[in-house]
CSV table of C-alpha atoms in Angstrom, one decimal:
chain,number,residue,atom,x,y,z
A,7,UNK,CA,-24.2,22.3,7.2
A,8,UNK,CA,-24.4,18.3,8.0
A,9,UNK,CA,-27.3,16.4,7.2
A,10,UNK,CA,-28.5,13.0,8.8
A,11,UNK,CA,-29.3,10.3,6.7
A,12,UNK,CA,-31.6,8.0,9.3
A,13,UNK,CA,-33.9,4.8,9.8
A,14,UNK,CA,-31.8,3.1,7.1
A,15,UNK,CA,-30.4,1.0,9.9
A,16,UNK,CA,-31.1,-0.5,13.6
A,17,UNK,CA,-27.1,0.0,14.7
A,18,UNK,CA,-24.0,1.0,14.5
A,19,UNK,CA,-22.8,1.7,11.0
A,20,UNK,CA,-19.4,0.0,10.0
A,21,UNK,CA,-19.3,1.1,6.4
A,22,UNK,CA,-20.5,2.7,3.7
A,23,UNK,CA,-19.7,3.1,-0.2
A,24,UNK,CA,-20.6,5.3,-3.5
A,25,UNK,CA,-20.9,4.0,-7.1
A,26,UNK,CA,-19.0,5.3,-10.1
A,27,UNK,CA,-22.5,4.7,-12.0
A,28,UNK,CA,-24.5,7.3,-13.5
A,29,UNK,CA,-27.1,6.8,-10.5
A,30,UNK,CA,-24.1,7.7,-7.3
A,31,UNK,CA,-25.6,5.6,-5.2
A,32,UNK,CA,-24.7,4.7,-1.7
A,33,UNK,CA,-24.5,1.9,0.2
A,34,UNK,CA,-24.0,1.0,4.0
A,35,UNK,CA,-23.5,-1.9,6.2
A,36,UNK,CA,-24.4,-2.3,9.5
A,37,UNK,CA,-23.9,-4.6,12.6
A,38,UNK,CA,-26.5,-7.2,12.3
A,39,UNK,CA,-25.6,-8.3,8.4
A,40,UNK,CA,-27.8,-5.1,7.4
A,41,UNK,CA,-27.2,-3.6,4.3
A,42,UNK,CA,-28.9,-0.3,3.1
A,43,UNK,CA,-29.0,1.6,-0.4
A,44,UNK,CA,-29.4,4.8,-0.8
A,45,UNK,CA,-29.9,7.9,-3.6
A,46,UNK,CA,-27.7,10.9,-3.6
A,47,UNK,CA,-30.5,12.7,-1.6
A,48,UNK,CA,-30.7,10.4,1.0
A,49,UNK,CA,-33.5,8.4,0.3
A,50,UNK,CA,-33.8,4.7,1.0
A,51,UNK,CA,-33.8,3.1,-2.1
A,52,UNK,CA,-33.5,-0.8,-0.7
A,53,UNK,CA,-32.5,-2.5,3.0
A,54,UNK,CA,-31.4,-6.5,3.3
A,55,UNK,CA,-30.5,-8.6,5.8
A,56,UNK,CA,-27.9,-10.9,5.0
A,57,UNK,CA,-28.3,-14.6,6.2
A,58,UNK,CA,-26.7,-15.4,9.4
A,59,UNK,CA,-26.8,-11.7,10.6
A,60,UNK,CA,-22.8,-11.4,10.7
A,61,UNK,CA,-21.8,-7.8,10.8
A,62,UNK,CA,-20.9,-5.9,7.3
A,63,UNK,CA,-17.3,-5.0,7.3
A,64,UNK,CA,-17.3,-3.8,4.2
A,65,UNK,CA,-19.1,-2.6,0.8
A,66,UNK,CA,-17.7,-1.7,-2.8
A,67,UNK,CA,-19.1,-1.3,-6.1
A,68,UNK,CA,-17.9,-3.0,-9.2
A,69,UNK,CA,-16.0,0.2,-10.9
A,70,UNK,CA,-16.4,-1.5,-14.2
A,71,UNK,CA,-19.6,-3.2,-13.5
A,72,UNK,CA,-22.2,-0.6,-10.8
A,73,UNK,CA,-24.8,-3.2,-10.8
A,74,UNK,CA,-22.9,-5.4,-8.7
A,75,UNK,CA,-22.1,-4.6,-5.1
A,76,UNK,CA,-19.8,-6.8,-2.9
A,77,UNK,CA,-20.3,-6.9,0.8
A,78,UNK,CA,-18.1,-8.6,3.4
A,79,UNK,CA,-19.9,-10.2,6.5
A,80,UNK,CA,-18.1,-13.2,8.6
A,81,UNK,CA,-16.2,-15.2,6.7
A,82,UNK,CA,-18.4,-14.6,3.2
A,83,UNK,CA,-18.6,-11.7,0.4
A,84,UNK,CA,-22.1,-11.3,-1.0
A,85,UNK,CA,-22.6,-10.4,-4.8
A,86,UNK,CA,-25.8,-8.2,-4.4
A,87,UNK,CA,-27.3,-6.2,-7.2
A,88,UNK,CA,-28.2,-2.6,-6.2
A,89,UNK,CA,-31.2,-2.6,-8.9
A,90,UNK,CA,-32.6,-5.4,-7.1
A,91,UNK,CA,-31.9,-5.9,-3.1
A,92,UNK,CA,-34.2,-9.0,-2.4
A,93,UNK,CA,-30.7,-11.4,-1.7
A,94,UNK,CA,-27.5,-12.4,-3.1
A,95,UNK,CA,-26.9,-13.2,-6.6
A,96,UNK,CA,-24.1,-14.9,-5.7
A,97,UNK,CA,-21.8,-16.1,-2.2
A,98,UNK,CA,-19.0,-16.6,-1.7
A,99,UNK,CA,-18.7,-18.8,1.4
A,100,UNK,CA,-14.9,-19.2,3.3
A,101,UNK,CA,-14.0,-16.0,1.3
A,102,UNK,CA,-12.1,-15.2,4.2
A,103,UNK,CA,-10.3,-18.2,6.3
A,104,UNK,CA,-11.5,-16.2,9.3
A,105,UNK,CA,-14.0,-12.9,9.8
A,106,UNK,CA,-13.2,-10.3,6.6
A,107,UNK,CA,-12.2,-6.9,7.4
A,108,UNK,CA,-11.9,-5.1,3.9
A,109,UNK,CA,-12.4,-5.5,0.6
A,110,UNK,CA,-11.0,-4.2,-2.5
A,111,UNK,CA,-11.6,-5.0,-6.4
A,112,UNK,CA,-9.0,-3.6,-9.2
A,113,UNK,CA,-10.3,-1.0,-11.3
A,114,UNK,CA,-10.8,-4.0,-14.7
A,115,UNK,CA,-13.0,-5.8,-11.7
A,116,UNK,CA,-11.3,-8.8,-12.4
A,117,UNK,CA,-10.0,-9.2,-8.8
A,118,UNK,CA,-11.3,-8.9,-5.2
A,119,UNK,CA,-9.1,-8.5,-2.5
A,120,UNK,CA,-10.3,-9.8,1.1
A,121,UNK,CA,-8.2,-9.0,4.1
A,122,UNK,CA,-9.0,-10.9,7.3
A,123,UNK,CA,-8.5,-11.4,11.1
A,124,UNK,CA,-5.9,-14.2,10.3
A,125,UNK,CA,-3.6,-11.7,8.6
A,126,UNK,CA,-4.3,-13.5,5.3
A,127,UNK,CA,-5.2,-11.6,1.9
A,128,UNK,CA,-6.6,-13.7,-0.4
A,129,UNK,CA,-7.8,-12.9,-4.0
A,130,UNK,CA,-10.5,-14.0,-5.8
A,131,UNK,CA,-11.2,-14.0,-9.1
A,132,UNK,CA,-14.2,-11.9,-10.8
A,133,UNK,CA,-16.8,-13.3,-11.8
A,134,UNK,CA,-17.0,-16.4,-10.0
A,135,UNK,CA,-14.9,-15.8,-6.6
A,136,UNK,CA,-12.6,-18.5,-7.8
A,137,UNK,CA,-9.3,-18.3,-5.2
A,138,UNK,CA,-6.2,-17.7,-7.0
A,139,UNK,CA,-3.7,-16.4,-4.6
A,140,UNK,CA,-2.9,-16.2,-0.9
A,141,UNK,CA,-0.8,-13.4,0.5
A,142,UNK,CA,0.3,-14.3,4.0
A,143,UNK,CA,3.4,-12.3,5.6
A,144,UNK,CA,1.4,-10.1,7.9
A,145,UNK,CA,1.3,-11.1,11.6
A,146,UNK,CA,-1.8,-9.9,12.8
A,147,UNK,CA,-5.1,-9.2,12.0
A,148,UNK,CA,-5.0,-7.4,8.5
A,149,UNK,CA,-7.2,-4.5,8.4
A,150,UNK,CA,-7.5,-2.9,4.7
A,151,UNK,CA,-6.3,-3.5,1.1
A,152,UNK,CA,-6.3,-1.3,-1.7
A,153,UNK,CA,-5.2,-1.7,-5.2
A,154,UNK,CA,-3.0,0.5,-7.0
A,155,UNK,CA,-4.8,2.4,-10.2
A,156,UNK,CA,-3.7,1.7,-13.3
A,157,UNK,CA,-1.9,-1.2,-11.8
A,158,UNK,CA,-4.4,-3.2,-11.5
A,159,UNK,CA,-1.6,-6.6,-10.1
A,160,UNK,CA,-0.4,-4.5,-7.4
A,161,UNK,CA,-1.8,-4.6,-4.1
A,162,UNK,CA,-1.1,-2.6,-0.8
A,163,UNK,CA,-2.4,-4.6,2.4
A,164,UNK,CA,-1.8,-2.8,6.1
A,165,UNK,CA,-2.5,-4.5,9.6
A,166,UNK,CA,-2.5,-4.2,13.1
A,167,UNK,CA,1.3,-5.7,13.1
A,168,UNK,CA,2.0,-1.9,11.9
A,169,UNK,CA,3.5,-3.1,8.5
A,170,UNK,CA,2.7,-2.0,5.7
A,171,UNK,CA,3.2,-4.0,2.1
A,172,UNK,CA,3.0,-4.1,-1.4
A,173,UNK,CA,3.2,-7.0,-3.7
A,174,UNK,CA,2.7,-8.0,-7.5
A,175,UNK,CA,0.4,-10.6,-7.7
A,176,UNK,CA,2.7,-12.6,-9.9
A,177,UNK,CA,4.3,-13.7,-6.4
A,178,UNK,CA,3.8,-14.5,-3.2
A,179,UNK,CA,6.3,-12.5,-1.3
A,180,UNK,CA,5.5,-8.6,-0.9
A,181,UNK,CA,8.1,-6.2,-3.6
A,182,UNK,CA,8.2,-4.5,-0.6
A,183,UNK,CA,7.4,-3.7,3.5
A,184,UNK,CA,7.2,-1.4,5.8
A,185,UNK,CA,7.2,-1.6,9.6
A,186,UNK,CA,5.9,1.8,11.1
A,187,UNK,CA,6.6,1.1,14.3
A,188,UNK,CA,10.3,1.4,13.2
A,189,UNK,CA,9.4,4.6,11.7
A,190,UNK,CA,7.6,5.9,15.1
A,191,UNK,CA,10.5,4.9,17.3
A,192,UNK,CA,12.9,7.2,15.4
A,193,UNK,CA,10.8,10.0,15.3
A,194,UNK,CA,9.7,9.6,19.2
A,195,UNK,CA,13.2,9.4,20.0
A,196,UNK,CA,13.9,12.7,18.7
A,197,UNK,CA,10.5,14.4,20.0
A,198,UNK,CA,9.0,12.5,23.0
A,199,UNK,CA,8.6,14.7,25.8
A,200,UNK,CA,9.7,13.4,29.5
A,201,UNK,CA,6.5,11.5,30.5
A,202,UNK,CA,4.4,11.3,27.4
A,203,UNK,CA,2.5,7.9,25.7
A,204,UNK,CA,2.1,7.0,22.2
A,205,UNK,CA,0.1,4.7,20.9
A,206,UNK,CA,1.9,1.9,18.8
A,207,UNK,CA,1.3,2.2,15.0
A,208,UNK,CA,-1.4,-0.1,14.3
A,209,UNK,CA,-3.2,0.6,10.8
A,210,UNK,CA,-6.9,0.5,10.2
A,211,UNK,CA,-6.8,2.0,6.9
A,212,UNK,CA,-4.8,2.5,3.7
A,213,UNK,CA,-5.6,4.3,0.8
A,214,UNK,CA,-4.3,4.9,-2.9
A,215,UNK,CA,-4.3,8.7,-4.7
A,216,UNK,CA,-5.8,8.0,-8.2
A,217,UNK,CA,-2.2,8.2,-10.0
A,218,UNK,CA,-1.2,5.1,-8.0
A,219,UNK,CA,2.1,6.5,-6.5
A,220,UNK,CA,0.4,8.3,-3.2
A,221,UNK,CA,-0.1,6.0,-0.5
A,222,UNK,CA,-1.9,6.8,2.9
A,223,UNK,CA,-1.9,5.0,6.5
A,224,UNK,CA,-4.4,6.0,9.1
A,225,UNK,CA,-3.0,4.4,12.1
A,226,UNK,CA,-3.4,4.2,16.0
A,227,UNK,CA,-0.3,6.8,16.8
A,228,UNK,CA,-2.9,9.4,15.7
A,229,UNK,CA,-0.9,10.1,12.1
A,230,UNK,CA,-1.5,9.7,8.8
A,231,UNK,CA,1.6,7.6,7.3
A,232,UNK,CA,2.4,8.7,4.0
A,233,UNK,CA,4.7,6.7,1.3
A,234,UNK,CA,5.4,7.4,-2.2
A,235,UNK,CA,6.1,4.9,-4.6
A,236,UNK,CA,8.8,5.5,-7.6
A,237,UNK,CA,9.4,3.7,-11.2
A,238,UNK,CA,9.6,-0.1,-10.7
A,239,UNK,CA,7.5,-0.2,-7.6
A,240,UNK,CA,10.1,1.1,-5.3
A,241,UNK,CA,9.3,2.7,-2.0
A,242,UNK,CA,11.6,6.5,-2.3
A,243,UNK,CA,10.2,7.9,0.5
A,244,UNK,CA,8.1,7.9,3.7
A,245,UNK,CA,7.3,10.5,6.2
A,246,UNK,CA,3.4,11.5,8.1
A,247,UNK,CA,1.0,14.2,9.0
A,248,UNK,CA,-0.3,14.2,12.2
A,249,UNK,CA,-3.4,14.4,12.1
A,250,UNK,CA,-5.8,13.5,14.7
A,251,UNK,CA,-5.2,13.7,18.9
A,252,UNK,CA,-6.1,10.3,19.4
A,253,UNK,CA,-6.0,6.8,16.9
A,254,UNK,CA,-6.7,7.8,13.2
A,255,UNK,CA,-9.7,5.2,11.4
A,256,UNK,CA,-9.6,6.5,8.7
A,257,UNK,CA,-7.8,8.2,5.3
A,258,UNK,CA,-8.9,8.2,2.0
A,259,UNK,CA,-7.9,10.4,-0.8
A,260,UNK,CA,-10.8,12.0,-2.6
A,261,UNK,CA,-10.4,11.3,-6.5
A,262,UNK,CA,-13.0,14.1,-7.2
A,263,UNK,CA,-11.1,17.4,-6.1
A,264,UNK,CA,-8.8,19.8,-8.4
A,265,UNK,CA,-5.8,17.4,-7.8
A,266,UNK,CA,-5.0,13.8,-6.7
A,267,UNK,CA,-3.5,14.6,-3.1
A,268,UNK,CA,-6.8,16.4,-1.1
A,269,UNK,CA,-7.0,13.5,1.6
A,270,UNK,CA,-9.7,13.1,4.3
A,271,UNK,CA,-9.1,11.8,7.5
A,272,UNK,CA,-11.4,10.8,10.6
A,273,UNK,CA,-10.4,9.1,13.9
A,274,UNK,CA,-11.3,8.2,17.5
A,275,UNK,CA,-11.0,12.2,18.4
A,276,UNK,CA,-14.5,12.4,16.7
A,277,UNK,CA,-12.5,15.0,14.5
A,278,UNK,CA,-12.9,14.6,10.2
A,279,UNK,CA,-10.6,16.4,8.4
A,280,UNK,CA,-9.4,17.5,5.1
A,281,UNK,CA,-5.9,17.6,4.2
A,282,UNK,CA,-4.1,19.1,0.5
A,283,UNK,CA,-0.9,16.7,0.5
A,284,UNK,CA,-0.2,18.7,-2.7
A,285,UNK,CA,3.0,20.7,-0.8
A,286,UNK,CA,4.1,18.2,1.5
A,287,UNK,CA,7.5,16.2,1.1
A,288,UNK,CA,6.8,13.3,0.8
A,289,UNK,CA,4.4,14.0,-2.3
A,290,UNK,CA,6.3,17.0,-3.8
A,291,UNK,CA,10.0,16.2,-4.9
A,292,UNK,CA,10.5,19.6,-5.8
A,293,UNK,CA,9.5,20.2,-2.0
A,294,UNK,CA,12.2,18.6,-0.8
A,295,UNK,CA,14.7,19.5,-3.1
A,296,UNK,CA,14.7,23.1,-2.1
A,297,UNK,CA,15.2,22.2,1.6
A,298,UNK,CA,11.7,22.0,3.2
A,299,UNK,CA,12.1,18.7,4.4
A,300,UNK,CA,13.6,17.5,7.6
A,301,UNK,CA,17.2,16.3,7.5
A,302,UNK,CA,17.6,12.3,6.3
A,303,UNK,CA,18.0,10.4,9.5
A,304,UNK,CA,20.5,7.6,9.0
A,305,UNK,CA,18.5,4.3,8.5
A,306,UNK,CA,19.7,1.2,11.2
A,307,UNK,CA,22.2,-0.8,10.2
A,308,UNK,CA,21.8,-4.0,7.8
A,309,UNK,CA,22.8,-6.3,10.7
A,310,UNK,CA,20.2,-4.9,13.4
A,311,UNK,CA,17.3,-5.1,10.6
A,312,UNK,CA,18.4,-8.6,10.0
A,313,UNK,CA,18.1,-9.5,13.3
A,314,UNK,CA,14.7,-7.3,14.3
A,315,UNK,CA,13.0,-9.1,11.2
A,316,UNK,CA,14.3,-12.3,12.5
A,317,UNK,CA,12.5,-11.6,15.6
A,318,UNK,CA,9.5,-10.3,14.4
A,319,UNK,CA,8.8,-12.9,12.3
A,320,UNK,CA,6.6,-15.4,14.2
A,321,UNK,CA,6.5,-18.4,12.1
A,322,UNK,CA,8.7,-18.2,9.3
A,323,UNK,CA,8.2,-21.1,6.3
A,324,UNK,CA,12.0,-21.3,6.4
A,325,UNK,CA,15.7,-19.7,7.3
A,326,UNK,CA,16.9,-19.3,3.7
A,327,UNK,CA,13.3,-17.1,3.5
A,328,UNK,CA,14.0,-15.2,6.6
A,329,UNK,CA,17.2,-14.0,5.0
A,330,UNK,CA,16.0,-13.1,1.8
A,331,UNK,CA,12.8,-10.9,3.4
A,332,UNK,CA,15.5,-9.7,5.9
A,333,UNK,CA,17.7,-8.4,2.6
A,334,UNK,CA,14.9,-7.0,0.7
A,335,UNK,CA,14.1,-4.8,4.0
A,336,UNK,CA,17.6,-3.6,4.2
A,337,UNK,CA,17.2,-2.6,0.5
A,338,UNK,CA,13.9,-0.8,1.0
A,339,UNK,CA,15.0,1.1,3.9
A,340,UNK,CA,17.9,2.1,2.1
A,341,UNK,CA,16.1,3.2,-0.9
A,342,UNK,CA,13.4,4.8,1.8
A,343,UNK,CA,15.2,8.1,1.7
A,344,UNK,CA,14.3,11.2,3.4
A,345,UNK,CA,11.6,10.5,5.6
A,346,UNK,CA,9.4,13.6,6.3
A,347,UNK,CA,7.3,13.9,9.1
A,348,UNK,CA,5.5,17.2,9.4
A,349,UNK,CA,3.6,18.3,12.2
A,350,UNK,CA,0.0,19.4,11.9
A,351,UNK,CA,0.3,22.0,8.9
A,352,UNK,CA,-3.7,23.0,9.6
A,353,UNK,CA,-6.4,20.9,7.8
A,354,UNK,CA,-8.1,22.9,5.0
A,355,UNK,CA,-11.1,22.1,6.7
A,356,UNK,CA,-11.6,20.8,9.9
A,357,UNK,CA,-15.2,19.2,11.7
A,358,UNK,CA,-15.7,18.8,14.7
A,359,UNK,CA,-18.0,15.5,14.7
A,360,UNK,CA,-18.5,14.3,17.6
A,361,UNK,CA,-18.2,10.7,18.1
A,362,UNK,CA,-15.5,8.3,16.9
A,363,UNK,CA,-15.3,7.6,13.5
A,364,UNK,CA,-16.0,4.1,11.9
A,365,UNK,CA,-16.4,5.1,8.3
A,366,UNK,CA,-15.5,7.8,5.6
A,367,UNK,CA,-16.7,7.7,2.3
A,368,UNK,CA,-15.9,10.8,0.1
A,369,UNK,CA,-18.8,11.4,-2.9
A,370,UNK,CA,-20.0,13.6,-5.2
A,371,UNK,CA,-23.6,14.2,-4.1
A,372,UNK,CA,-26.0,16.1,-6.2
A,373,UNK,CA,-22.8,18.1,-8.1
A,374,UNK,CA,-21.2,19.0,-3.9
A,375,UNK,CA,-18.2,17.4,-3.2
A,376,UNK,CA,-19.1,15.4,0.1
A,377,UNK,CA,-17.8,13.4,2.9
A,378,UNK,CA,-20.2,10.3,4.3
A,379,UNK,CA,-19.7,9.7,8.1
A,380,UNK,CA,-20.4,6.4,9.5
A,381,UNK,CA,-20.0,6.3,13.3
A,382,UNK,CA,-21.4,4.3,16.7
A,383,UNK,CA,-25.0,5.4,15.7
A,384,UNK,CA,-27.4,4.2,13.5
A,385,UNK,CA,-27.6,7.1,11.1
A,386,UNK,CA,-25.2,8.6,8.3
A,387,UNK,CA,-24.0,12.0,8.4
A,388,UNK,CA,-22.9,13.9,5.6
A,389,UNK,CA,-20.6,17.0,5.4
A,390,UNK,CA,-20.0,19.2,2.8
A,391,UNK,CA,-16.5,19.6,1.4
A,392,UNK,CA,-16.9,22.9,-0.2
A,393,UNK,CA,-15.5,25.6,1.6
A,394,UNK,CA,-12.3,24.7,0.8
């Protein structure tokens, strides 16, 4: 069933990509600034070594443009062109203000989100790499970014300080954020068993559904945090799937299946899975209007979110600021709603992979709906996603 896609690299693979192009290709990123291309069969098509050897944290094609291809290594993003791997076409040094963790560009192309260890998330505009804004509320390292479809000025950015946010690029204050670890706590106190750990919220990976209202967490607790976002950008409601026995990597939904909501998963459990989201609460209203979803908890009160944002903030520019963000929380939690978290309804498919999961890249490959596996090795595996 899996095939191994090998010698395109010399270690551990951190990330991989597919084109929208008519070609599909592939493209990878190694420790060691190595970047590989590859055809939908698995042939090499083109390696590179980027200058200075940094590792490649991440790859993505231009949607609009699939002979460009950015890659994030150290502090830099790399404009490559797949027809033609002999270097950069273009750099874009201090990208990042320290090492880049994730990229994402807006469906028009016109900007490139970079996420890095300093919590920042800057964006850049396309062509040139020009810097036009810098997002900084999270405090930690900030992991992923992805851009809403059809939005292309609203951006969701997730880090290890558990929170997740979205903001209009008009300003520089997120519409909205969520702390997970806030989310956890309420559900552990109702389920934690006498003696038994959980791993705080920290999220590696968020993902957008391609009609821009799904939004998915992969996160060190081991579930998938899922949000829905109503008419004027408002969070209505939050809830999870747990989905893997140990940290989750990794969630992406997979735009090529009969609906928006199939969502692949892979974590430190060496599990991948695949997930329809189509019936769950959080997704399906009509779900939760006939009574499938757990019963709202109260949310905490406006005074005690007031003062835990007060706390959590590390270095806030100002107290009239700290108020403000601590109001707009209160209003979001409000607005939160039911919060469903479901326990593991069974994946729709389930693979036992072996070893911890860096990557996950869902593709089309040769007509099959696939799944691309990057993990500690040097090779690619790919899984089919058919029997479904």
């Amino acid at each position: 069933m899996a095939r191994q896609w090998s010698e395109g690299h010399s270690s551990s693979i951190l990330c991989a990509g597919a084109s929208s192009g008519p070609e599909g290709l592939l493209a990878s990123g190694s420790e060691g600034g190595e970047v590989t291309l590859w055809s939908q069969e698995g042939t090499i098509i083109g390696r590179l070594t980027l200058p200075g050897e940094d590792d490649c944290t991440s790859v993505v094609f231009a949607p609009a443009a699939p002979g460009q291809l950015y890659v994030s290594h150290g502090d830099a993003v790399s404009v490559l062109d797949p027809r033609n791997l002999k270097g950069p076409m273009e750099e874009f040094q201090g990208a990042g203000e320290e090492e880049i963790n994730a990229l994402a560009l807006n469906e028009t192309g016109s900007a490139l989100a970079v996420a890095d260890d300093s919590g920042a998330v800057r964006v850049l505009e396309i062509p040139g790499g020009k810097l036009c804004r810098t997002l900084r509320r999270h405090t930690n390292i900030c992991s992923s970014v992805a851009f809403r479809p059809n939005r292309p000025n609203n951006l969701l950015s997730a880090g290890l300080d558990m929170q997740v946010m979205l903001w209009g690029l008009q300003k520089t204050r997120p519409l909205w954020t969520v702390n997970l670890q806030d989310v956890a706590e309420e559900e552990d106190d109702h389920q934690q068993k006498p003696g038994q750990l959980f791993n705080p919220p920290l999220v590696h990976c968020v993902s957008v559904a391609s009609c821009g209202n799904i939004v998915s967490c992969a996160a060190e607790d081991g579930r998938v945090h899922i949000m829905r976002i109503g008419s004027g950008s408002k969070l209505e409601q939050q809830g999870a799937v747990k989905a893997h026995s140990q940290g989750a990597s990794q969630a992406h939904f997979v735009g090529f299946l009969p609906h928006p909501y199939w969502l692949v998963t892979g974590g430190n459990d060496g599990q991948v899975a695949l997930w329809d989201l189509s019936k769950h609460p959080v997704v399906s209203p009509e779900a939760t209007a006939k009574g499938t979803a757990p019963p709202r908890r109260k949310g905490k009160s406006k005074a005690k979110r007031k003062e835990q944002s007060r706390d959590k903030a590390k270095t806030p520019p100002k107290a009239s600021a700290e108020k403000e963000e601590a109001e707009v929380e209160d209003e979001e939690a409000e607005a939160a709603g039911a919060e469903g978290v479901t326990e593991k309804p069974g994946a729709k498919l389930s693979i036992n992979h072996g070893d911890k999961v860096n990557w996950l890249c869902p593709a089309v490959l040769k007509g099959e709906p696939s799944v691309v596996v990057a993990d500690q090795s040097s090779s690619l595996t790919v899984y089919p996603l058919s029997p479904l």
